Amino acid sequence: MNLPAKSSRISKLTRAGLSLIGLCLVAGLALTIAYLYSAQSNASGKRAIKGIGDSIAITFDEVDIPHIKAKSQADAYFALGYLHATERSWQMEINRRIASGRLSEILGNDTVKIDRFVRTLGIKRAAERQFDRYPIAAKRLLQAYADGVNAGNAQLGWALPIEYFLTGSKPGHWSPTDSVAWMLMMAYDLGGNWQKELQRLELSQYLTTKQIWEVVPTFEPSEPVSNMDFSKLYRELKVFNPSPGPAEGRPQNLPSTELSQWEQMGGKDGIGSNNWALSGNLSATGKPLLANDPHLGLSAPAIWYFAHLEAPGLNIIGGTLPGIPAVILGRTEKFAWSFTNTGPDVQDLYIEQIDPKNPGMYRGPDGPLPFKVHQEIIDIKGSPSLTFLVKETRHGPVISDSYAKARRTIDTDRFALALRWTALDIENQSIAGLLDMNRAADLDQFKQALRKNYAPMQNVVMADSEGNIAYQAAGVAPKRILHQGLYGVAPAPGWERQYDWNGYVPFDQLPASNNPEQGWIATANQRIIAANDPNPLTGDWELPTRYDRIVDLIKSKSMHSVADMKTMQGDTLSLAATPLLELFKSSQSSHPLSAKAMEIGRGFDGDMKLDSAGALIFNAWADQLTRNLFSRLGYLFSDNYGPRNYRMPLIIQVKNPHSPWCDDPKTEQVESCQDSSNKALDKALEYLSKEYGDDPKSWAWGNAHIAVSEHRPLSKVPLLGSLFNIRTPFPGDSFSINIGRLELAQSKNPYQTVQGPSLRAVYDLSDLENSLFIYQTGQSGWVQSKLYRNMNSLWANNEYLPLRMKSENKNRQLELSIK
């Protein structure tokens, strides 16, 4: 049968099309195979490299920790830079671009706001000024590291990590000042006090100072560090934007009340850490035990990369940060150390008054002063470049030109907000301090090196094989005197000299302790006061729940083992849940599932276990109750809910059964806290039944509390996010030792977590080769590698890997030789 000519042509076109698709598939498969073969995601063998003094041997053990053996410290840090580049090239490229405000060159308009703010802070410019003053020896090591990074990137060839192809970019040149800049970004991540100051300024538009203390209290609510009525001050100065925030999100019917009793309240929510040391008297081995788990954002790949560096005068193993040439947390053959964030107030906002006759001038203590001004240009992929001016005052950069929350709050025609921040000081040489710490031969030398740490200030808990345990707060913080001025709790008038900083607290006056009689040391971002200085380092400490639980567990036994340290790090009892349990269990709901749900809820004890249905019901109830009380603040609540968890204000308010905050302003009747609690349970059960089904016995905290290690910048991209992100059910909450801070502002899943124990480490000072570690992803930054996520399930289940300098098992070897 003969087909019509038209049908024949269609058939030929179809065959040709199918052939073309087939050829494309074959070509794509061939290219994929060639890429996977060429990608150096598991480097081994011998590499001829320029820029090293002698050959360097690198052995990877059974858990993929590289053991770098070099004949000079410069070569050791060169090799570390080389490994950071070959294992984590994309992560380093993103870090470099974040710190220099150059994300938009490869990511387009979505990151312009980030770039503009970082440029306004002047991170890279500050790093360049600081590096110029570094000691020559430190400069050489920073340069050696940078040379290693650039050599590692060059060795990758065409088969770069996939992210480069997806963004159409290539690795940029790494300089020593990029390392200094990334250190400044780490200090920024751990020092967000200025945002709490801005929050109090925003609230002052609608609340009295007493009401603000109810929403954002300081650590000692019964005795605030400042007695100033700053809300009244701002209104008298008329600093506010005439049209602040979205009209539909403005606060409604705010209560007016004074609380007779206050509880302790921390300042920065979420970011924090735990560490503790036990002396030999409390240890089954007779020698100290040291534990540490720093809480940082969960990323994929992780923020940490573990390595062992050995060279003359250097023998150290532990967690490094790609971008910085040092072991940040770890041990030598004789001692170990750990960090938590001290959380001092090292950032102050200043309200600068602009000269109405000359906008290039602002008001100083003795008359008008000129803004320092320079131009910045942001190149934007796919769009024209953005040119803008950055202004500085005598206090620091003006952030109100580049930060939306600040712009919407103040009248920018008449005022500006400037930021004073210790980390930007030209004297900051924190990486030089890290390098000295890495070279320390014993604990005394290590303590001496801590004097060079500038920012961020850290609680350093140490232990050595001779049996010593010690604590030192290390870093700079401005001197403050209780009840004088604003004490850094809210923005200060920049033209009044009384609010200027008057020097820093001397190192010898910072909190410290050596071999305390009680036999243990612990920090968890709780309030710390130096014995020789009654003035606290801040008015905004972290909640003491983790610290209190650590102390309880230390005191619960007379002797502790390494296994006990692991158990403590995995503890999930939330001491911020227990004060609310009575109200929770007395709540009643008209929801059809109420009886079944509360049969479970009434047995809940505050332990946030993975399989606990009670934990899920409680957290959903506490979330809804918090929204009931504080959502009347409108955008001032929604913008801060999540970063600020409002748990302590909630606990304080519900202690008064008739707190005005419990009353619903949208109804005529006056609700009590019990009424509000009942409504919260209604909403919680409605949400839970919709998300997790109609059988409360099948609900579990782990179904909702998912730890997400997010990839930069592909985490939110459909399909790609699921490839690059790492997700796992996780126990704990925002207040347990095994922490997992809730993302409460998220509408899709408010109970997921993107902040948790970024690593866990346990050091046995009777034999440091018995030390252990774990973190949440894997050593590799190559998404196609099995080492990209191989630690995730171990981390989620509180299991560990060995941290040995002398591993008998070799996984692979790499030699860098002179070219």
Coordinates of C-alpha atoms in Angstrom, one line a residue, residues 63 65 292-294 298 302-306 319 329 566 569-570 730 738 756-763 771-779 789-803:
V63 CA 37.0 8.7 57.2
I65 CA 40.5 13.2 56.8
N292 CA 32.1 20.9 71.9
D293 CA 29.3 21.3 69.5
P294 CA 29.2 24.8 67.8
L298 CA 23.5 23.9 58.3
A302 CA 29.1 21.8 55.6
I303 CA 30.9 24.8 56.9
W304 CA 33.7 22.5 58.3
Y305 CA 36.4 20.5 56.6
F306 CA 38.6 18.3 58.9
G319 CA 37.9 21.4 61.9
L329 CA 38.6 23.8 66.5
K566 CA 28.2 11.6 73.6
Q569 CA 25.5 16.0 73.3
G570 CA 22.5 14.0 72.1
F730 CA 16.2 15.5 63.6
N738 CA 21.0 18.8 70.8
G756 CA 22.0 22.9 64.6
P757 CA 25.2 21.3 65.8
S758 CA 27.4 22.1 62.9
L759 CA 29.9 19.6 64.3
R760 CA 30.3 17.5 67.5
A761 CA 33.6 16.6 69.0
V762 CA 34.7 14.7 72.1
Y763 CA 38.3 14.7 73.3
S771 CA 38.9 11.5 70.3
L772 CA 35.8 11.6 68.2
F773 CA 34.0 13.9 65.7
I774 CA 31.1 14.2 63.4
Y775 CA 29.3 16.8 61.2
Q776 CA 26.2 16.7 59.1
T777 CA 27.4 16.3 55.5
G778 CA 30.8 14.9 54.3
Q779 CA 34.3 16.0 53.4
R789 CA 26.6 13.3 52.4
N790 CA 28.1 10.1 54.0
M791 CA 28.1 11.5 57.5
N792 CA 24.5 12.7 57.6
S793 CA 22.8 9.7 59.1
L794 CA 25.6 9.3 61.7
W795 CA 25.2 12.9 62.7
A796 CA 21.4 12.7 62.9
N797 CA 21.7 9.6 65.1
N798 CA 24.4 11.1 67.4
E799 CA 27.1 8.7 66.2
Y800 CA 30.7 9.6 65.7
L801 CA 33.9 8.9 63.7
P802 CA 37.5 8.7 65.0
L803 CA 39.7 11.8 65.1

